[in-house]
Amino acid sequence: MPINILGMIGVTPPADAATVHIVGGGINADYIAQFAQAHEASDFDAVLIGHSSSSADGFLVAQHAAYHTQRINMLLAHRPGFAAPTQAARRVATLDNLINGRLWLHIITGGVDADQRRDGDYLSHDDRYRRTDEYLTVMRKVWESDAPFDYEGEFYQVQRASSEVTSVQQPRIPLWFGGISEAAIPVGVKHCDTYALFGEPRDDVAALMDRLSGAAAAHQRSLRFNLSFRPIIVATEQAAWQKARDILARVEANSRPGSKTPEAETARRLVKLVEGGEVRDERLWVPIAAAAKGSGNSTALVGTPEQVADAITQYYEMGISGVLIRGFDPYNDAISFGEELIPCIRDKVAAVDAKTTSSVS
């Protein structure tokens, strides 16, 4: 099966070529369109549109990006709890129609209390995930029910809920999910199609996949998995490592002082990776993740395009169905990845698939 390759678009040009976060900073309509077009020209399958409590509205960004592209999918980060799930379900289905079935929905419940409170949400971390469970239950009923329905829960109650708009994609929009805390996993495996994970060493990823697949089996469900990496590629390996060290120096210079432990479980895991050494497996480089305190999907794969493609292909052979790759110079790296890295990944994955098909037959 071909691998899904995703990028991520921001809404304004970044300040420098060592950018950890690309969510926020106002909005630049021309830049959004050009950034999305660059990803499409580079043969990405989809782009992630992120979310924070102060950033531009992702629904409108997704619509704008889709109107300026032809085929690339929009993976829209959506935070439950700030709209009625019935209203959100109609909004999602409407957008899917307006952009010709190119919408995927990434559910991010929120792991940082301060970010939630900027939008007036004072529920605890675990309560937020309980609310997300109800939210997704109601949303899915709106999309999948043939008749009006009632729902009575702790957080949501509706009577005779229905929708006159259905999504282009049937039976519903593909659902992605992020979060690996004890509170998150039961919700994610119950509802999502693709579980989004940060880039970690292969053994750690395999253990997570086993754990999540086992939990999903209790609901008679199977999952797909996606990993996020920051490739740092140059024509020679030595030059790639030098570039990586230069980026780390700039990230460290721009990072906030202090050693506060991240709140989100995913971020804590990334910060701890450095305890096992700066380089994990062959070329998974983790100091930037530590410097960024686990934020920004900041574990890097360092090397030549072929070496990084080899590393990604090994994850694919483990059962990963897709990767989200974005650089620290986001716009220019999206173009660079399309010139060398993405074709190499697709060739290597195709060779694995051909070998598997041959061995089965």
Tab-separated table of C-alpha atoms in Angstrom:
chain	number	residue	atom	x	y	z
A	1	MET	CA	0.000	0.000	0.000
A	2	PRO	CA	1.456	3.422	-0.918
A	3	ILE	CA	2.630	5.526	1.987
A	4	ASN	CA	0.847	8.770	2.882
A	5	ILE	CA	3.232	11.720	2.994
A	6	LEU	CA	1.986	14.808	4.801
A	7	GLY	CA	3.367	18.275	5.333
A	8	MET	CA	2.198	21.193	7.434
A	9	ILE	CA	1.346	24.717	6.348
A	10	GLY	CA	1.534	27.880	8.408
A	11	VAL	CA	-0.348	31.123	7.975
A	12	THR	CA	2.556	33.611	7.965
A	13	PRO	CA	6.214	33.410	6.869
A	14	PRO	CA	8.470	32.250	9.737
A	15	ALA	CA	11.047	34.476	11.351
A	16	ASP	CA	14.093	32.342	10.476
A	17	ALA	CA	15.309	28.973	9.181
A	18	ALA	CA	15.194	27.319	12.603
A	19	THR	CA	11.439	27.401	13.090
A	20	VAL	CA	9.922	25.068	15.678
A	21	HIS	CA	6.301	26.322	15.539
A	22	ILE	CA	4.431	27.460	12.442
A	23	VAL	CA	0.996	27.910	14.031
A	24	GLY	CA	0.112	31.516	14.774
A	25	GLY	CA	1.561	34.883	13.866
A	26	GLY	CA	-1.462	36.538	12.286
A	27	ILE	CA	-2.477	35.621	8.745
A	28	ASN	CA	-1.176	36.104	5.205
A	29	ALA	CA	-3.602	34.854	2.557
A	30	ASP	CA	-1.079	34.829	-0.300
A	31	TYR	CA	1.442	32.903	1.774
A	32	ILE	CA	-1.138	30.255	2.731
A	33	ALA	CA	-2.004	29.704	-0.924
A	34	GLN	CA	1.628	29.554	-2.044
A	35	PHE	CA	2.603	27.254	0.833
A	36	ALA	CA	-0.202	24.822	-0.021
A	37	GLN	CA	0.690	24.953	-3.713
A	38	ALA	CA	4.329	24.206	-2.905
A	39	HIS	CA	3.279	21.064	-1.054
A	40	GLU	CA	1.045	19.943	-3.897
A	41	ALA	CA	3.828	20.501	-6.438
A	42	SER	CA	6.163	18.453	-4.220
A	43	ASP	CA	3.756	15.456	-4.260
A	44	PHE	CA	2.599	15.602	-0.649
A	45	ASP	CA	-0.685	13.758	-0.101
A	46	ALA	CA	-1.985	16.160	2.551
A	47	VAL	CA	-1.102	19.157	4.688
A	48	LEU	CA	-1.816	19.597	8.365
A	49	ILE	CA	-3.434	22.847	9.470
A	50	GLY	CA	-2.615	23.295	13.130
A	51	HIS	CA	-4.552	24.844	15.986
A	52	SER	CA	-3.911	26.974	19.012
A	53	SER	CA	-6.148	29.165	21.161
A	54	SER	CA	-4.782	32.326	19.523
A	55	SER	CA	-4.240	31.272	15.892
A	56	ALA	CA	-6.294	31.909	12.766
A	57	ASP	CA	-9.430	29.811	12.268
A	58	GLY	CA	-8.386	26.478	10.774
A	59	PHE	CA	-11.663	25.844	8.936
A	60	LEU	CA	-11.236	29.003	6.898
A	61	VAL	CA	-7.530	28.381	6.347
A	62	ALA	CA	-8.329	24.884	5.052
A	63	GLN	CA	-10.992	26.231	2.708
A	64	HIS	CA	-8.636	28.928	1.372
A	65	ALA	CA	-5.782	26.451	0.859
A	66	ALA	CA	-8.084	23.963	-0.866
A	67	TYR	CA	-9.455	26.604	-3.230
A	68	HIS	CA	-5.892	27.335	-4.377
A	69	THR	CA	-4.946	23.693	-4.982
A	70	GLN	CA	-6.368	20.807	-6.991
A	71	ARG	CA	-5.832	17.478	-5.277
A	72	ILE	CA	-3.980	17.735	-1.956
A	73	ASN	CA	-5.964	16.814	1.175
A	74	MET	CA	-6.445	19.087	4.186
A	75	LEU	CA	-5.803	17.526	7.603
A	76	LEU	CA	-7.594	19.984	9.858
A	77	ALA	CA	-6.700	20.054	13.550
A	78	HIS	CA	-9.911	20.403	15.541
A	79	ARG	CA	-10.241	20.868	19.289
A	80	PRO	CA	-13.448	19.466	20.821
A	81	GLY	CA	-15.397	21.364	23.425
A	82	PHE	CA	-15.718	24.845	21.930
A	83	ALA	CA	-18.737	24.209	19.698
A	84	ALA	CA	-21.717	21.917	19.957
A	85	PRO	CA	-20.783	18.575	18.376
A	86	THR	CA	-23.922	18.661	16.225
A	87	GLN	CA	-22.971	22.072	14.828
A	88	ALA	CA	-19.357	21.009	14.322
A	89	ALA	CA	-20.470	17.870	12.483
A	90	ARG	CA	-22.474	19.956	10.013
A	91	ARG	CA	-19.606	22.407	9.624
A	92	VAL	CA	-17.177	19.595	8.846
A	93	ALA	CA	-19.566	17.959	6.354
A	94	THR	CA	-20.175	21.323	4.686
A	95	LEU	CA	-16.468	21.980	4.263
A	96	ASP	CA	-15.909	18.494	2.873
A	97	ASN	CA	-18.499	19.276	0.198
A	98	LEU	CA	-17.059	22.680	-0.604
A	99	ILE	CA	-13.557	21.242	-1.149
A	100	ASN	CA	-14.661	18.126	-3.026
A	101	GLY	CA	-14.002	15.467	-0.411
A	102	ARG	CA	-10.467	16.521	0.492
A	103	LEU	CA	-10.955	16.962	4.235
A	104	TRP	CA	-9.462	14.854	7.023
A	105	LEU	CA	-10.127	15.770	10.663
A	106	HIS	CA	-7.396	15.601	13.320
A	107	ILE	CA	-8.848	15.549	16.844
A	108	ILE	CA	-6.569	17.273	19.366
A	109	THR	CA	-8.148	17.406	22.813
A	110	GLY	CA	-5.458	19.648	24.305
A	111	GLY	CA	-2.681	18.783	26.729
A	112	VAL	CA	-1.739	22.252	28.019
A	113	ASP	CA	-4.027	23.880	30.578
A	114	ALA	CA	-2.934	27.460	29.795
A	115	ASP	CA	-3.838	27.104	26.123
A	116	GLN	CA	-7.269	25.729	27.004
A	117	ARG	CA	-7.972	28.515	29.484
A	118	ARG	CA	-7.315	31.223	26.897
A	119	ASP	CA	-10.530	29.987	25.315
A	120	GLY	CA	-12.305	29.690	28.647
A	121	ASP	CA	-11.943	25.925	29.141
A	122	TYR	CA	-11.164	25.049	32.763
A	123	LEU	CA	-11.816	21.310	32.661
A	124	SER	CA	-8.992	19.100	33.901
A	125	HIS	CA	-6.883	17.097	31.447
A	126	ASP	CA	-8.701	13.807	32.043
A	127	ASP	CA	-12.133	15.435	32.007
A	128	ARG	CA	-11.328	16.942	28.619
A	129	TYR	CA	-10.818	13.482	27.187
A	130	ARG	CA	-14.078	12.253	28.694
A	131	ARG	CA	-15.759	15.191	26.994
A	132	THR	CA	-14.006	14.344	23.720
A	133	ASP	CA	-15.421	10.808	23.900
A	134	GLU	CA	-18.969	12.196	24.098
A	135	TYR	CA	-18.220	14.841	21.475
A	136	LEU	CA	-17.034	12.278	18.934
A	137	THR	CA	-19.885	9.929	19.762
A	138	VAL	CA	-22.393	12.659	18.926
A	139	MET	CA	-20.497	13.837	15.826
A	140	ARG	CA	-20.338	10.332	14.425
A	141	LYS	CA	-24.055	9.816	15.064
A	142	VAL	CA	-24.794	12.994	13.088
A	143	TRP	CA	-22.707	11.714	10.183
A	144	GLU	CA	-23.789	8.086	10.272
A	145	SER	CA	-27.414	8.022	11.479
A	146	ASP	CA	-30.214	7.658	8.951
A	147	ALA	CA	-32.780	9.158	11.312
A	148	PRO	CA	-32.899	11.832	14.033
A	149	PHE	CA	-31.482	10.683	17.364
A	150	ASP	CA	-31.410	11.652	21.032
A	151	TYR	CA	-28.325	11.645	23.229
A	152	GLU	CA	-28.045	12.088	26.978
A	153	GLY	CA	-24.520	12.346	28.384
A	154	GLU	CA	-22.532	14.117	31.067
A	155	PHE	CA	-21.390	16.926	28.777
A	156	TYR	CA	-23.878	16.885	25.899
A	157	GLN	CA	-27.613	16.352	25.577
A	158	VAL	CA	-29.483	16.594	22.278
A	159	GLN	CA	-32.986	15.762	21.063
A	160	ARG	CA	-33.924	14.794	17.518
A	161	ALA	CA	-30.466	15.685	16.201
A	162	SER	CA	-29.927	15.331	12.454
A	163	SER	CA	-28.159	16.937	9.520
A	164	GLU	CA	-29.355	17.797	6.035
A	165	VAL	CA	-25.762	17.824	4.776
A	166	THR	CA	-23.634	14.695	4.501
A	167	SER	CA	-19.958	14.535	3.720
A	168	VAL	CA	-18.672	13.613	0.283
A	169	GLN	CA	-16.611	10.871	1.916
A	170	GLN	CA	-18.714	8.013	3.215
A	171	PRO	CA	-19.646	6.898	5.741
A	172	ARG	CA	-17.862	9.919	7.239
A	173	ILE	CA	-14.765	12.098	7.274
A	174	PRO	CA	-11.553	10.180	8.123
A	175	LEU	CA	-10.694	10.812	11.780
A	176	TRP	CA	-7.163	11.257	13.095
A	177	PHE	CA	-6.291	11.448	16.769
A	178	GLY	CA	-3.378	12.614	18.893
A	179	GLY	CA	-2.677	11.786	22.527
A	180	ILE	CA	-1.125	8.850	24.353
A	181	SER	CA	-1.891	9.565	27.996
A	182	GLU	CA	-3.883	7.064	30.040
A	183	ALA	CA	-6.944	9.260	29.565
A	184	ALA	CA	-6.405	9.726	25.825
A	185	ILE	CA	-5.838	6.188	24.573
A	186	PRO	CA	-9.299	4.717	25.343
A	187	VAL	CA	-10.908	7.609	23.474
A	188	GLY	CA	-8.560	7.566	20.500
A	189	VAL	CA	-8.777	3.840	19.824
A	190	LYS	CA	-12.574	3.931	20.107
A	191	HIS	CA	-13.092	6.610	17.465
A	192	CYS	CA	-10.098	7.291	15.222
A	193	ASP	CA	-9.012	5.772	11.929
A	194	THR	CA	-5.403	6.987	12.085
A	195	TYR	CA	-3.415	7.450	15.279
A	196	ALA	CA	-0.869	10.251	14.947
A	197	LEU	CA	2.386	9.641	16.840
A	198	PHE	CA	5.563	11.660	17.215
A	199	GLY	CA	8.784	10.266	15.758
A	200	GLU	CA	10.478	8.011	18.302
A	201	PRO	CA	12.994	5.131	18.104
A	202	ARG	CA	11.690	2.079	16.287
A	203	ASP	CA	11.427	-0.083	19.412
A	204	ASP	CA	9.395	2.588	21.205
A	205	VAL	CA	7.122	3.058	18.202
A	206	ALA	CA	6.583	-0.704	17.910
A	207	ALA	CA	5.623	-0.898	21.594
A	208	LEU	CA	3.169	1.976	21.209
A	209	MET	CA	1.623	0.415	18.113
A	210	ASP	CA	1.154	-2.885	19.933
A	211	ARG	CA	-0.432	-1.154	22.906
A	212	LEU	CA	-2.805	0.922	20.787
A	213	SER	CA	-3.729	-1.959	18.490
A	214	GLY	CA	-4.544	-4.126	21.489
A	215	ALA	CA	-6.774	-1.433	22.953
A	216	ALA	CA	-8.519	-0.943	19.595
A	217	ALA	CA	-9.175	-4.673	19.276
A	218	ALA	CA	-11.460	-4.441	22.316
A	219	HIS	CA	-13.730	-2.290	20.113
A	220	GLN	CA	-13.340	-4.646	17.120
A	221	ARG	CA	-11.362	-1.946	15.353
A	222	SER	CA	-8.004	-1.749	13.578
A	223	LEU	CA	-5.864	1.371	13.359
A	224	ARG	CA	-3.528	3.045	10.932
A	225	PHE	CA	-0.489	4.899	12.285
A	226	ASN	CA	1.263	8.082	11.238
A	227	LEU	CA	4.630	9.386	12.483
A	228	SER	CA	5.944	12.969	12.519
A	229	PHE	CA	9.572	13.856	11.814
A	230	ARG	CA	11.743	16.864	10.983
A	231	PRO	CA	14.081	15.709	8.185
A	232	ILE	CA	17.385	17.545	7.915
A	233	ILE	CA	18.829	16.588	4.540
A	234	VAL	CA	21.946	17.636	2.622
A	235	ALA	CA	23.802	15.983	-0.246
A	236	THR	CA	26.435	14.558	2.127
A	237	GLU	CA	25.930	13.074	5.579
A	238	GLN	CA	28.685	15.208	7.112
A	239	ALA	CA	27.040	18.386	5.832
A	240	ALA	CA	23.648	17.198	7.124
A	241	TRP	CA	24.992	16.761	10.656
A	242	GLN	CA	26.610	20.194	10.516
A	243	LYS	CA	23.306	21.702	9.400
A	244	ALA	CA	21.562	19.906	12.259
A	245	ARG	CA	23.984	21.349	14.811
A	246	ASP	CA	23.531	24.836	13.350
A	247	ILE	CA	19.734	24.528	13.669
A	248	LEU	CA	20.069	23.273	17.258
A	249	ALA	CA	22.187	26.289	18.184
A	250	ARG	CA	19.523	28.653	16.857
A	251	VAL	CA	16.688	26.763	18.557
A	252	GLU	CA	18.583	26.874	21.866
A	253	ALA	CA	19.221	30.590	21.445
A	254	ASN	CA	15.514	31.223	20.885
A	255	SER	CA	14.174	28.865	23.555
A	256	ARG	CA	12.739	30.180	26.775
A	257	PRO	CA	14.877	29.676	29.893
A	258	GLY	CA	13.843	27.273	32.589
A	259	SER	CA	13.325	23.541	32.918
A	260	LYS	CA	9.570	23.229	33.393
A	261	THR	CA	8.388	19.703	32.654
A	262	PRO	CA	5.945	19.654	29.707
A	263	GLU	CA	2.323	18.928	30.590
A	264	ALA	CA	1.516	16.790	27.560
A	265	GLU	CA	2.528	13.124	27.733
A	266	THR	CA	3.741	13.160	24.116
A	267	ALA	CA	6.034	16.120	24.831
A	268	ARG	CA	7.415	14.507	27.990
A	269	ARG	CA	8.303	11.395	26.006
A	270	LEU	CA	10.232	13.438	23.422
A	271	VAL	CA	12.170	15.342	26.076
A	272	LYS	CA	13.212	12.061	27.753
A	273	LEU	CA	14.554	10.570	24.513
A	274	VAL	CA	17.818	12.446	24.916
A	275	GLU	CA	18.533	10.420	28.062
A	276	GLY	CA	19.281	7.489	25.741
A	277	GLY	CA	21.787	9.499	23.694
A	278	GLU	CA	21.614	12.210	21.068
A	279	VAL	CA	21.271	9.751	18.164
A	280	ARG	CA	18.776	6.906	18.377
A	281	ASP	CA	18.655	4.050	15.872
A	282	GLU	CA	20.857	5.165	12.966
A	283	ARG	CA	19.868	8.813	12.504
A	284	LEU	CA	16.978	9.832	14.720
A	285	TRP	CA	18.405	12.981	16.319
A	286	VAL	CA	16.689	14.135	19.524
A	287	PRO	CA	18.527	17.189	21.011
A	288	ILE	CA	16.241	19.658	19.238
A	289	ALA	CA	13.213	17.952	20.804
A	290	ALA	CA	14.838	18.379	24.214
A	291	ALA	CA	15.690	22.033	23.543
A	292	ALA	CA	12.135	22.710	22.365
A	293	LYS	CA	10.760	20.956	25.466
A	294	GLY	CA	9.033	18.344	23.346
A	295	SER	CA	6.949	20.765	21.332
A	296	GLY	CA	6.624	21.137	17.598
A	297	ASN	CA	7.098	17.506	16.463
A	298	SER	CA	10.818	18.178	16.734
A	299	THR	CA	12.600	14.819	16.499
A	300	ALA	CA	14.827	14.975	13.419
A	301	LEU	CA	16.049	12.464	10.850
A	302	VAL	CA	19.489	13.575	9.700
A	303	GLY	CA	21.400	12.495	6.592
A	304	THR	CA	21.282	12.430	2.828
A	305	PRO	CA	17.883	12.147	1.150
A	306	GLU	CA	18.473	8.436	0.550
A	307	GLN	CA	19.547	7.796	4.149
A	308	VAL	CA	16.489	9.577	5.548
A	309	ALA	CA	14.255	7.748	3.075
A	310	ASP	CA	15.788	4.465	4.263
A	311	ALA	CA	14.956	5.358	7.864
A	312	ILE	CA	11.340	6.203	6.992
A	313	THR	CA	11.015	3.005	4.969
A	314	GLN	CA	12.037	0.962	8.005
A	315	TYR	CA	9.110	2.451	9.914
A	316	TYR	CA	6.871	1.633	6.957
A	317	GLU	CA	8.004	-1.988	7.103
A	318	MET	CA	6.903	-1.996	10.763
A	319	GLY	CA	3.366	-1.059	9.727
A	320	ILE	CA	3.385	2.733	9.672
A	321	SER	CA	0.984	3.958	6.981
A	322	GLY	CA	2.208	7.530	6.721
A	323	VAL	CA	4.652	10.220	7.789
A	324	LEU	CA	4.298	13.907	8.426
A	325	ILE	CA	7.547	15.595	7.419
A	326	ARG	CA	8.323	19.267	7.786
A	327	GLY	CA	11.556	21.166	7.991
A	328	PHE	CA	12.873	23.976	10.122
A	329	ASP	CA	12.813	26.242	7.055
A	330	PRO	CA	9.210	25.241	6.323
A	331	TYR	CA	8.465	26.698	2.893
A	332	ASN	CA	11.836	26.041	1.287
A	333	ASP	CA	12.132	22.601	2.868
A	334	ALA	CA	8.744	21.599	1.434
A	335	ILE	CA	10.141	22.353	-2.024
A	336	SER	CA	13.432	20.591	-1.266
A	337	PHE	CA	11.666	17.477	0.020
A	338	GLY	CA	9.732	17.270	-3.233
A	339	GLU	CA	12.889	17.405	-5.311
A	340	GLU	CA	14.767	14.568	-3.625
A	341	LEU	CA	13.331	13.077	-0.437
A	342	ILE	CA	9.731	12.306	-1.401
A	343	PRO	CA	10.564	10.572	-4.709
A	344	CYS	CA	13.132	8.467	-2.851
A	345	ILE	CA	10.629	7.509	-0.137
A	346	ARG	CA	8.022	6.515	-2.705
A	347	ASP	CA	10.525	4.432	-4.696
A	348	LYS	CA	11.731	2.569	-1.617
A	349	VAL	CA	8.195	1.924	-0.350
A	350	ALA	CA	7.157	0.678	-3.801
A	351	ALA	CA	10.119	-1.730	-3.764
A	352	VAL	CA	9.032	-3.054	-0.359
A	353	ASP	CA	5.479	-3.526	-1.611
A	354	ALA	CA	6.672	-5.293	-4.760
A	355	LYS	CA	8.843	-7.625	-2.724
A	356	THR	CA	5.965	-8.394	-0.375
A	357	THR	CA	3.602	-9.079	-3.277
A	358	SER	CA	6.165	-11.325	-4.936
A	359	SER	CA	6.760	-13.342	-1.793
A	360	VAL	CA	3.013	-13.828	-1.226
A	361	SER	CA	2.365	-14.983	-4.788
